[in-house]
mmCIF file with all atom_site columns, C-alpha atoms in Angstrom:
data_model
loop_
_atom_site.group_PDB
_atom_site.id
_atom_site.type_symbol
_atom_site.label_atom_id
_atom_site.label_alt_id
_atom_site.label_comp_id
_atom_site.label_asym_id
_atom_site.label_entity_id
_atom_site.label_seq_id
_atom_site.pdbx_PDB_ins_code
_atom_site.Cartn_x
_atom_site.Cartn_y
_atom_site.Cartn_z
_atom_site.occupancy
_atom_site.B_iso_or_equiv
_atom_site.pdbx_formal_charge
_atom_site.auth_seq_id
_atom_site.auth_comp_id
_atom_site.auth_asym_id
_atom_site.auth_atom_id
_atom_site.pdbx_PDB_model_num
ATOM 1   C CA . MET R 1 1   ? -16.079 -82.449  -13.164 1.00 77.00 ? 1   MET R CA 1
ATOM 2   C CA . THR R 1 2   ? -12.564 -83.031  -13.036 1.00 84.00 ? 2   THR R CA 1
ATOM 3   C CA . ARG R 1 3   ? -10.792 -79.733  -14.229 1.00 89.00 ? 3   ARG R CA 1
ATOM 4   C CA . ARG R 1 4   ? -8.302  -80.232  -17.281 1.00 87.00 ? 4   ARG R CA 1
ATOM 5   C CA . PHE R 1 5   ? -4.487  -79.546  -17.524 1.00 88.00 ? 5   PHE R CA 1
ATOM 6   C CA . GLU R 1 6   ? -3.818  -77.642  -20.476 1.00 86.00 ? 6   GLU R CA 1
ATOM 7   C CA . GLY R 1 7   ? -0.568  -75.872  -19.531 1.00 84.00 ? 7   GLY R CA 1
ATOM 8   C CA . SER R 1 8   ? 2.770   -76.460  -21.503 1.00 88.00 ? 8   SER R CA 1
ATOM 9   C CA . GLN R 1 9   ? 4.193   -75.292  -17.795 1.00 93.00 ? 9   GLN R CA 1
ATOM 10  C CA . LEU R 1 10  ? 4.014   -76.971  -14.231 1.00 95.00 ? 10  LEU R CA 1
ATOM 11  C CA . LEU R 1 11  ? 5.368   -76.003  -11.330 1.00 96.00 ? 11  LEU R CA 1
ATOM 12  C CA . VAL R 1 12  ? 6.225   -78.775  -9.121  1.00 95.00 ? 12  VAL R CA 1
ATOM 13  C CA . ALA R 1 13  ? 6.149   -77.055  -5.436  1.00 95.00 ? 13  ALA R CA 1
ATOM 14  C CA . THR R 1 14  ? 8.560   -78.961  -3.526  1.00 91.00 ? 14  THR R CA 1
ATOM 15  C CA . HIS R 1 15  ? 12.973  -78.389  -2.865  1.00 85.00 ? 15  HIS R CA 1
ATOM 16  C CA . ASN R 1 16  ? 13.168  -82.215  -2.850  1.00 82.00 ? 16  ASN R CA 1
ATOM 17  C CA . GLN R 1 17  ? 15.573  -82.833  -5.773  1.00 82.00 ? 17  GLN R CA 1
ATOM 18  C CA . GLY R 1 18  ? 14.480  -86.738  -5.349  1.00 77.00 ? 18  GLY R CA 1
ATOM 19  C CA . LYS R 1 19  ? 10.450  -85.932  -5.129  1.00 80.00 ? 19  LYS R CA 1
ATOM 20  C CA . LEU R 1 20  ? 11.167  -83.423  -8.157  1.00 87.00 ? 20  LEU R CA 1
ATOM 21  C CA . GLU R 1 21  ? 12.911  -86.349  -10.602 1.00 84.00 ? 21  GLU R CA 1
ATOM 22  C CA . GLU R 1 22  ? 10.195  -89.215  -9.778  1.00 78.00 ? 22  GLU R CA 1
ATOM 23  C CA . ILE R 1 23  ? 7.401   -86.429  -11.003 1.00 83.00 ? 23  ILE R CA 1
ATOM 24  C CA . ALA R 1 24  ? 9.276   -85.576  -13.630 1.00 86.00 ? 24  ALA R CA 1
ATOM 25  C CA . ASP R 1 25  ? 9.937   -89.172  -14.732 1.00 81.00 ? 25  ASP R CA 1
ATOM 26  C CA . LEU R 1 26  ? 6.689   -89.773  -14.231 1.00 79.00 ? 26  LEU R CA 1
ATOM 27  C CA . LEU R 1 27  ? 5.600   -87.020  -16.359 1.00 85.00 ? 27  LEU R CA 1
ATOM 28  C CA . THR R 1 28  ? 7.796   -87.149  -19.321 1.00 86.00 ? 28  THR R CA 1
ATOM 29  C CA . PRO R 1 29  ? 4.936   -88.707  -21.773 1.00 88.00 ? 29  PRO R CA 1
ATOM 30  C CA . TYR R 1 30  ? 3.694   -85.552  -21.892 1.00 86.00 ? 30  TYR R CA 1
ATOM 31  C CA . SER R 1 31  ? 5.864   -82.618  -22.775 1.00 84.00 ? 31  SER R CA 1
ATOM 32  C CA . ILE R 1 32  ? 5.242   -80.357  -20.115 1.00 90.00 ? 32  ILE R CA 1
ATOM 33  C CA . THR R 1 33  ? 8.189   -77.929  -18.653 1.00 92.00 ? 33  THR R CA 1
ATOM 34  C CA . ILE R 1 34  ? 8.961   -78.999  -15.718 1.00 93.00 ? 34  ILE R CA 1
ATOM 35  C CA . SER R 1 35  ? 10.483  -76.079  -13.055 1.00 94.00 ? 35  SER R CA 1
ATOM 36  C CA . SER R 1 36  ? 10.710  -76.519  -9.191  1.00 93.00 ? 36  SER R CA 1
ATOM 37  C CA . ASN R 1 37  ? 10.186  -73.683  -6.078  1.00 93.00 ? 37  ASN R CA 1
ATOM 38  C CA . LYS R 1 38  ? 13.660  -73.586  -6.062  1.00 92.00 ? 38  LYS R CA 1
ATOM 39  C CA . ASP R 1 39  ? 13.466  -72.410  -9.792  1.00 92.00 ? 39  ASP R CA 1
ATOM 40  C CA . HIS R 1 40  ? 11.461  -69.345  -8.662  1.00 93.00 ? 40  HIS R CA 1
ATOM 41  C CA . GLY R 1 41  ? 13.229  -68.532  -5.103  1.00 93.00 ? 41  GLY R CA 1
ATOM 42  C CA . LEU R 1 42  ? 10.275  -69.824  -3.275  1.00 93.00 ? 42  LEU R CA 1
ATOM 43  C CA . PRO R 1 43  ? 9.758   -70.956  0.735   1.00 90.00 ? 43  PRO R CA 1
ATOM 44  C CA . GLU R 1 44  ? 8.683   -73.631  1.790   1.00 87.00 ? 44  GLU R CA 1
ATOM 45  C CA . PRO R 1 45  ? 5.000   -72.534  3.524   1.00 91.00 ? 45  PRO R CA 1
ATOM 46  C CA . GLU R 1 46  ? 4.822   -73.276  7.738   1.00 90.00 ? 46  GLU R CA 1
ATOM 47  C CA . GLU R 1 47  ? 2.835   -76.563  7.034   1.00 91.00 ? 47  GLU R CA 1
ATOM 48  C CA . THR R 1 48  ? 0.139   -76.714  9.481   1.00 92.00 ? 48  THR R CA 1
ATOM 49  C CA . GLY R 1 49  ? -2.811  -78.270  8.596   1.00 93.00 ? 49  GLY R CA 1
ATOM 50  C CA . THR R 1 50  ? -3.528  -81.923  10.019  1.00 93.00 ? 50  THR R CA 1
ATOM 51  C CA . THR R 1 51  ? -3.837  -83.797  7.420   1.00 95.00 ? 51  THR R CA 1
ATOM 52  C CA . PHE R 1 52  ? -2.529  -85.030  3.894   1.00 96.00 ? 52  PHE R CA 1
ATOM 53  C CA . VAL R 1 53  ? -4.961  -83.277  1.452   1.00 97.00 ? 53  VAL R CA 1
ATOM 54  C CA . GLU R 1 54  ? -4.396  -79.588  4.197   1.00 97.00 ? 54  GLU R CA 1
ATOM 55  C CA . ASN R 1 55  ? -1.100  -80.003  3.938   1.00 96.00 ? 55  ASN R CA 1
ATOM 56  C CA . ALA R 1 56  ? -0.687  -80.132  0.153   1.00 97.00 ? 56  ALA R CA 1
ATOM 57  C CA . ARG R 1 57  ? -3.048  -77.827  -0.454  1.00 97.00 ? 57  ARG R CA 1
ATOM 58  C CA . ILE R 1 58  ? -0.882  -75.265  1.386   1.00 97.00 ? 58  ILE R CA 1
ATOM 59  C CA . LYS R 1 59  ? 2.054   -75.652  -0.612  1.00 97.00 ? 59  LYS R CA 1
ATOM 60  C CA . ALA R 1 60  ? 0.435   -76.086  -4.343  1.00 97.00 ? 60  ALA R CA 1
ATOM 61  C CA . HIS R 1 61  ? -2.060  -72.929  -3.129  1.00 97.00 ? 61  HIS R CA 1
ATOM 62  C CA . ALA R 1 62  ? 1.308   -70.781  -2.224  1.00 97.00 ? 62  ALA R CA 1
ATOM 63  C CA . ALA R 1 63  ? 3.425   -71.542  -4.937  1.00 97.00 ? 63  ALA R CA 1
ATOM 64  C CA . SER R 1 64  ? 0.293   -71.449  -7.780  1.00 97.00 ? 64  SER R CA 1
ATOM 65  C CA . GLN R 1 65  ? -0.150  -67.795  -6.024  1.00 97.00 ? 65  GLN R CA 1
ATOM 66  C CA . ALA R 1 66  ? 3.022   -66.705  -6.083  1.00 96.00 ? 66  ALA R CA 1
ATOM 67  C CA . THR R 1 67  ? 3.990   -67.729  -9.655  1.00 96.00 ? 67  THR R CA 1
ATOM 68  C CA . GLY R 1 68  ? 0.955   -67.136  -11.554 1.00 96.00 ? 68  GLY R CA 1
ATOM 69  C CA . LEU R 1 69  ? 1.526   -70.876  -12.937 1.00 96.00 ? 69  LEU R CA 1
ATOM 70  C CA . PRO R 1 70  ? -0.586  -74.185  -12.277 1.00 96.00 ? 70  PRO R CA 1
ATOM 71  C CA . ALA R 1 71  ? 1.305   -75.876  -9.075  1.00 97.00 ? 71  ALA R CA 1
ATOM 72  C CA . LEU R 1 72  ? 1.646   -79.649  -8.047  1.00 97.00 ? 72  LEU R CA 1
ATOM 73  C CA . ALA R 1 73  ? 2.075   -80.584  -4.321  1.00 96.00 ? 73  ALA R CA 1
ATOM 74  C CA . ASP R 1 74  ? 2.307   -83.472  -2.634  1.00 93.00 ? 74  ASP R CA 1
ATOM 75  C CA . ASP R 1 75  ? 2.345   -84.460  1.366   1.00 94.00 ? 75  ASP R CA 1
ATOM 76  C CA . SER R 1 76  ? 3.341   -88.437  2.059   1.00 93.00 ? 76  SER R CA 1
ATOM 77  C CA . GLY R 1 77  ? 3.852   -90.023  5.001   1.00 95.00 ? 77  GLY R CA 1
ATOM 78  C CA . ILE R 1 78  ? 3.824   -93.180  6.571   1.00 97.00 ? 78  ILE R CA 1
ATOM 79  C CA . ALA R 1 79  ? 0.667   -94.699  8.798   1.00 97.00 ? 79  ALA R CA 1
ATOM 80  C CA . ILE R 1 80  ? 0.955   -98.085  11.017  1.00 97.00 ? 80  ILE R CA 1
ATOM 81  C CA . ASP R 1 81  ? -1.769  -99.840  12.495  1.00 96.00 ? 81  ASP R CA 1
ATOM 82  C CA . ALA R 1 82  ? -0.627  -100.873 15.395  1.00 96.00 ? 82  ALA R CA 1
ATOM 83  C CA . LEU R 1 83  ? 0.433   -96.791  16.444  1.00 96.00 ? 83  LEU R CA 1
ATOM 84  C CA . ASN R 1 84  ? -2.918  -95.624  15.511  1.00 95.00 ? 84  ASN R CA 1
ATOM 85  C CA . GLY R 1 85  ? -1.951  -94.269  12.025  1.00 96.00 ? 85  GLY R CA 1
ATOM 86  C CA . ALA R 1 86  ? 0.956   -92.862  13.433  1.00 96.00 ? 86  ALA R CA 1
ATOM 87  C CA . PRO R 1 87  ? 3.772   -91.176  12.127  1.00 97.00 ? 87  PRO R CA 1
ATOM 88  C CA . GLY R 1 88  ? 1.099   -90.013  9.700   1.00 96.00 ? 88  GLY R CA 1
ATOM 89  C CA . VAL R 1 89  ? 1.781   -86.390  8.449   1.00 96.00 ? 89  VAL R CA 1
ATOM 90  C CA . TYR R 1 90  ? 4.389   -85.845  11.050  1.00 95.00 ? 90  TYR R CA 1
ATOM 91  C CA . THR R 1 91  ? 6.156   -88.902  8.947   1.00 96.00 ? 91  THR R CA 1
ATOM 92  C CA . ALA R 1 92  ? 9.035   -86.692  8.969   1.00 92.00 ? 92  ALA R CA 1
ATOM 93  C CA . ASP R 1 93  ? 8.725   -84.678  11.946  1.00 94.00 ? 93  ASP R CA 1
ATOM 94  C CA . TRP R 1 94  ? 9.930   -88.236  13.868  1.00 97.00 ? 94  TRP R CA 1
ATOM 95  C CA . ALA R 1 95  ? 12.938  -87.423  11.700  1.00 96.00 ? 95  ALA R CA 1
ATOM 96  C CA . GLU R 1 96  ? 13.909  -84.042  13.153  1.00 95.00 ? 96  GLU R CA 1
ATOM 97  C CA . THR R 1 97  ? 17.332  -83.579  15.241  1.00 95.00 ? 97  THR R CA 1
ATOM 98  C CA . PRO R 1 98  ? 19.371  -80.517  16.677  1.00 96.00 ? 98  PRO R CA 1
ATOM 99  C CA . SER R 1 99  ? 21.622  -81.733  13.492  1.00 94.00 ? 99  SER R CA 1
ATOM 100 C CA . GLY R 1 100 ? 18.739  -82.037  10.694  1.00 92.00 ? 100 GLY R CA 1
ATOM 101 C CA . ARG R 1 101 ? 16.249  -84.471  9.358   1.00 92.00 ? 101 ARG R CA 1
ATOM 102 C CA . ASP R 1 102 ? 17.414  -87.795  10.496  1.00 95.00 ? 102 ASP R CA 1
ATOM 103 C CA . PHE R 1 103 ? 15.483  -90.959  8.832   1.00 96.00 ? 103 PHE R CA 1
ATOM 104 C CA . VAL R 1 104 ? 17.501  -93.523  10.857  1.00 96.00 ? 104 VAL R CA 1
ATOM 105 C CA . VAL R 1 105 ? 16.621  -91.708  13.761  1.00 97.00 ? 105 VAL R CA 1
ATOM 106 C CA . ALA R 1 106 ? 12.626  -91.792  13.203  1.00 97.00 ? 106 ALA R CA 1
ATOM 107 C CA . MET R 1 107 ? 12.926  -95.677  12.230  1.00 97.00 ? 107 MET R CA 1
ATOM 108 C CA . ASN R 1 108 ? 14.279  -96.239  15.248  1.00 97.00 ? 108 ASN R CA 1
ATOM 109 C CA . LYS R 1 109 ? 11.778  -94.372  17.200  1.00 97.00 ? 109 LYS R CA 1
ATOM 110 C CA . THR R 1 110 ? 8.871   -96.429  15.377  1.00 97.00 ? 110 THR R CA 1
ATOM 111 C CA . HIS R 1 111 ? 10.655  -99.815  15.895  1.00 96.00 ? 111 HIS R CA 1
ATOM 112 C CA . SER R 1 112 ? 10.944  -98.435  20.033  1.00 96.00 ? 112 SER R CA 1
ATOM 113 C CA . LEU R 1 113 ? 7.164   -97.594  20.176  1.00 96.00 ? 113 LEU R CA 1
ATOM 114 C CA . LEU R 1 114 ? 6.149   -101.081 18.554  1.00 95.00 ? 114 LEU R CA 1
ATOM 115 C CA . ASP R 1 115 ? 8.421   -103.264 20.457  1.00 93.00 ? 115 ASP R CA 1
ATOM 116 C CA . GLN R 1 116 ? 5.960   -101.488 23.952  1.00 93.00 ? 116 GLN R CA 1
ATOM 117 C CA . LYS R 1 117 ? 2.920   -102.168 22.229  1.00 87.00 ? 117 LYS R CA 1
ATOM 118 C CA . ASN R 1 118 ? 4.188   -105.516 22.161  1.00 77.00 ? 118 ASN R CA 1
ATOM 119 C CA . GLY R 1 119 ? 2.076   -106.418 19.442  1.00 77.00 ? 119 GLY R CA 1
ATOM 120 C CA . THR R 1 120 ? 1.566   -109.275 17.012  1.00 82.00 ? 120 THR R CA 1
ATOM 121 C CA . GLU R 1 121 ? 3.517   -109.494 13.388  1.00 87.00 ? 121 GLU R CA 1
ATOM 122 C CA . PRO R 1 122 ? 3.095   -108.041 10.280  1.00 93.00 ? 122 PRO R CA 1
ATOM 123 C CA . HIS R 1 123 ? 2.453   -104.852 11.254  1.00 96.00 ? 123 HIS R CA 1
ATOM 124 C CA . THR R 1 124 ? 0.485   -103.692 8.990   1.00 97.00 ? 124 THR R CA 1
ATOM 125 C CA . ALA R 1 125 ? 1.170   -100.189 7.378   1.00 98.00 ? 125 ALA R CA 1
ATOM 126 C CA . ARG R 1 126 ? 0.548   -98.279  4.284   1.00 98.00 ? 126 ARG R CA 1
ATOM 127 C CA . PHE R 1 127 ? 2.249   -95.418  2.576   1.00 97.00 ? 127 PHE R CA 1
ATOM 128 C CA . CYS R 1 128 ? -0.350  -92.092  1.793   1.00 97.00 ? 128 CYS R CA 1
ATOM 129 C CA . CYS R 1 129 ? 0.657   -89.871  -0.729  1.00 95.00 ? 129 CYS R CA 1
ATOM 130 C CA . THR R 1 130 ? -1.522  -86.856  -1.539  1.00 97.00 ? 130 THR R CA 1
ATOM 131 C CA . LEU R 1 131 ? -1.149  -84.199  -4.792  1.00 96.00 ? 131 LEU R CA 1
ATOM 132 C CA . VAL R 1 132 ? -2.859  -81.291  -5.154  1.00 97.00 ? 132 VAL R CA 1
ATOM 133 C CA . LEU R 1 133 ? -2.626  -79.743  -8.506  1.00 97.00 ? 133 LEU R CA 1
ATOM 134 C CA . ALA R 1 134 ? -3.857  -76.091  -8.093  1.00 97.00 ? 134 ALA R CA 1
ATOM 135 C CA . TRP R 1 135 ? -4.313  -72.881  -9.608  1.00 97.00 ? 135 TRP R CA 1
ATOM 136 C CA . PRO R 1 136 ? -3.954  -69.452  -10.541 1.00 96.00 ? 136 PRO R CA 1
ATOM 137 C CA . ASP R 1 137 ? -7.479  -68.910  -10.072 1.00 96.00 ? 137 ASP R CA 1
ATOM 138 C CA . GLY R 1 138 ? -7.854  -70.701  -6.726  1.00 96.00 ? 138 GLY R CA 1
ATOM 139 C CA . ASP R 1 139 ? -9.158  -74.027  -7.967  1.00 96.00 ? 139 ASP R CA 1
ATOM 140 C CA . ASP R 1 140 ? -7.525  -77.367  -7.151  1.00 97.00 ? 140 ASP R CA 1
ATOM 141 C CA . GLU R 1 141 ? -7.899  -81.133  -7.963  1.00 96.00 ? 141 GLU R CA 1
ATOM 142 C CA . VAL R 1 142 ? -7.224  -83.932  -4.948  1.00 97.00 ? 142 VAL R CA 1
ATOM 143 C CA . PHE R 1 143 ? -5.584  -87.326  -6.480  1.00 97.00 ? 143 PHE R CA 1
ATOM 144 C CA . GLU R 1 144 ? -4.575  -89.480  -3.036  1.00 97.00 ? 144 GLU R CA 1
ATOM 145 C CA . GLY R 1 145 ? -2.561  -92.534  -3.441  1.00 97.00 ? 145 GLY R CA 1
ATOM 146 C CA . THR R 1 146 ? -1.408  -95.471  -1.319  1.00 97.00 ? 146 THR R CA 1
ATOM 147 C CA . MET R 1 147 ? 0.733   -98.662  -0.678  1.00 97.00 ? 147 MET R CA 1
ATOM 148 C CA . GLU R 1 148 ? -0.411  -101.412 1.288   1.00 98.00 ? 148 GLU R CA 1
ATOM 149 C CA . GLY R 1 149 ? 2.905   -103.298 3.062   1.00 98.00 ? 149 GLY R CA 1
ATOM 150 C CA . GLN R 1 150 ? 4.285   -104.149 6.502   1.00 98.00 ? 150 GLN R CA 1
ATOM 151 C CA . ILE R 1 151 ? 7.040   -102.721 8.865   1.00 97.00 ? 151 ILE R CA 1
ATOM 152 C CA . VAL R 1 152 ? 9.720   -105.093 9.275   1.00 97.00 ? 152 VAL R CA 1
ATOM 153 C CA . TRP R 1 153 ? 13.244  -105.231 11.632  1.00 96.00 ? 153 TRP R CA 1
ATOM 154 C CA . PRO R 1 154 ? 16.071  -104.848 11.048  1.00 96.00 ? 154 PRO R CA 1
ATOM 155 C CA . MET R 1 155 ? 16.108  -102.281 8.781   1.00 97.00 ? 155 MET R CA 1
ATOM 156 C CA . ARG R 1 156 ? 17.643  -103.737 4.861   1.00 97.00 ? 156 ARG R CA 1
ATOM 157 C CA . GLY R 1 157 ? 18.352  -101.863 1.751   1.00 95.00 ? 157 GLY R CA 1
ATOM 158 C CA . ASP R 1 158 ? 20.357  -98.355  1.162   1.00 90.00 ? 158 ASP R CA 1
ATOM 159 C CA . GLN R 1 159 ? 17.980  -97.080  -1.876  1.00 86.00 ? 159 GLN R CA 1
ATOM 160 C CA . GLY R 1 160 ? 14.998  -94.725  -1.984  1.00 79.00 ? 160 GLY R CA 1
ATOM 161 C CA . HIS R 1 161 ? 14.693  -92.053  1.131   1.00 84.00 ? 161 HIS R CA 1
ATOM 162 C CA . GLY R 1 162 ? 12.310  -91.927  4.152   1.00 91.00 ? 162 GLY R CA 1
ATOM 163 C CA . TYR R 1 163 ? 11.490  -94.914  6.007   1.00 96.00 ? 163 TYR R CA 1
ATOM 164 C CA . ASP R 1 164 ? 11.702  -97.044  2.777   1.00 96.00 ? 164 ASP R CA 1
ATOM 165 C CA . PRO R 1 165 ? 14.796  -99.614  4.239   1.00 97.00 ? 165 PRO R CA 1
ATOM 166 C CA . ILE R 1 166 ? 11.544  -100.631 6.902   1.00 97.00 ? 166 ILE R CA 1
ATOM 167 C CA . PHE R 1 167 ? 8.701   -100.900 4.624   1.00 97.00 ? 167 PHE R CA 1
ATOM 168 C CA . GLN R 1 168 ? 7.839   -104.083 2.464   1.00 97.00 ? 168 GLN R CA 1
ATOM 169 C CA . PRO R 1 169 ? 5.247   -103.553 0.525   1.00 97.00 ? 169 PRO R CA 1
ATOM 170 C CA . ASN R 1 170 ? 2.528   -106.563 -0.214  1.00 97.00 ? 170 ASN R CA 1
ATOM 171 C CA . GLY R 1 171 ? 3.419   -108.952 -2.819  1.00 96.00 ? 171 GLY R CA 1
ATOM 172 C CA . TYR R 1 172 ? 7.418   -108.662 -2.864  1.00 97.00 ? 172 TYR R CA 1
ATOM 173 C CA . ASP R 1 173 ? 9.938   -110.242 -0.370  1.00 96.00 ? 173 ASP R CA 1
ATOM 174 C CA . GLN R 1 174 ? 11.789  -106.394 -0.465  1.00 97.00 ? 174 GLN R CA 1
ATOM 175 C CA . THR R 1 175 ? 11.861  -103.583 1.010   1.00 97.00 ? 175 THR R CA 1
ATOM 176 C CA . PHE R 1 176 ? 11.294  -100.328 -0.350  1.00 96.00 ? 176 PHE R CA 1
ATOM 177 C CA . GLY R 1 177 ? 14.728  -99.598  0.506   1.00 96.00 ? 177 GLY R CA 1
ATOM 178 C CA . GLU R 1 178 ? 16.010  -102.642 -1.100  1.00 97.00 ? 178 GLU R CA 1
ATOM 179 C CA . MET R 1 179 ? 14.219  -101.967 -4.332  1.00 96.00 ? 179 MET R CA 1
ATOM 180 C CA . ASP R 1 180 ? 15.497  -99.952  -7.487  1.00 91.00 ? 180 ASP R CA 1
ATOM 181 C CA . ARG R 1 181 ? 14.585  -96.490  -7.180  1.00 84.00 ? 181 ARG R CA 1
ATOM 182 C CA . TRP R 1 182 ? 12.795  -96.536  -10.941 1.00 82.00 ? 182 TRP R CA 1
ATOM 183 C CA . GLU R 1 183 ? 11.181  -99.916  -10.313 1.00 87.00 ? 183 GLU R CA 1
ATOM 184 C CA . LYS R 1 184 ? 10.011  -98.514  -7.161  1.00 89.00 ? 184 LYS R CA 1
ATOM 185 C CA . ASN R 1 185 ? 8.905   -95.735  -8.537  1.00 84.00 ? 185 ASN R CA 1
ATOM 186 C CA . LYS R 1 186 ? 6.805   -97.698  -10.676 1.00 87.00 ? 186 LYS R CA 1
ATOM 187 C CA . ILE R 1 187 ? 4.116   -99.213  -7.637  1.00 92.00 ? 187 ILE R CA 1
ATOM 188 C CA . SER R 1 188 ? 4.922   -96.890  -4.657  1.00 92.00 ? 188 SER R CA 1
ATOM 189 C CA . HIS R 1 189 ? 1.868   -94.871  -3.303  1.00 93.00 ? 189 HIS R CA 1
ATOM 190 C CA . ARG R 1 190 ? 3.117   -91.870  -5.321  1.00 89.00 ? 190 ARG R CA 1
ATOM 191 C CA . ALA R 1 191 ? 2.386   -93.766  -8.299  1.00 89.00 ? 191 ALA R CA 1
ATOM 192 C CA . ASP R 1 192 ? -0.965  -94.946  -7.096  1.00 93.00 ? 192 ASP R CA 1
ATOM 193 C CA . ALA R 1 193 ? -1.470  -91.375  -7.360  1.00 95.00 ? 193 ALA R CA 1
ATOM 194 C CA . PHE R 1 194 ? -0.077  -90.104  -10.658 1.00 90.00 ? 194 PHE R CA 1
ATOM 195 C CA . ARG R 1 195 ? -2.210  -93.058  -12.277 1.00 91.00 ? 195 ARG R CA 1
ATOM 196 C CA . LYS R 1 196 ? -5.461  -90.644  -11.103 1.00 93.00 ? 196 LYS R CA 1
ATOM 197 C CA . LEU R 1 197 ? -3.086  -87.299  -11.677 1.00 92.00 ? 197 LEU R CA 1
ATOM 198 C CA . ILE R 1 198 ? -2.486  -88.141  -15.345 1.00 87.00 ? 198 ILE R CA 1
ATOM 199 C CA . GLN R 1 199 ? -6.043  -88.804  -16.362 1.00 88.00 ? 199 GLN R CA 1
ATOM 200 C CA . ILE R 1 200 ? -6.319  -85.209  -16.437 1.00 88.00 ? 200 ILE R CA 1
ATOM 201 C CA . PHE R 1 201 ? -3.643  -84.892  -19.266 1.00 81.00 ? 201 PHE R CA 1
ATOM 202 C CA . ASP R 1 202 ? -4.906  -87.191  -21.210 1.00 63.00 ? 202 ASP R CA 1
ATOM 203 C CA . ASP R 1 203 ? -6.203  -86.448  -24.487 1.00 52.00 ? 203 ASP R CA 1
#
């Protein structure tokens, strides 16, 4: 039996302002007060999991235990079939440089690895999002979403974030990087997971 959400406050366990705004927008109809890790002065816990759900659980439970509030965390990334599902949970790690994260570096690495594979196009891929809603008593619920598509090159568009400029979702001729941010938000992997999550807010 899925646990219902009955409170009026929700902590979104992230320091990513863009992600916070997207989640707050999706929860607008529910009159819930949203706060973030930054509002509570919480550090980012070390993500030691090897799956999206493990990392989301680490973040959600750490925030909930620290504040006594229900906490929502997500872990998301891109899985490319020709690379055996990589980068997957290491999606952000591929962008790490000595001067911080640079997703242009990550996208160039992706293109280079696909070139080395010399596989046939399209290079099918999917964005994955796992949401975990954790309560202070240690309980949690898991909601998973995906968006199928393909990797394209060269990069197209300067909207969104991460790998958006090289991901073209199925049924569209634009990359996520070319789409209006809020339009993308309606069809994305995160939106898919949220369609499942919001059922526990509905009366």
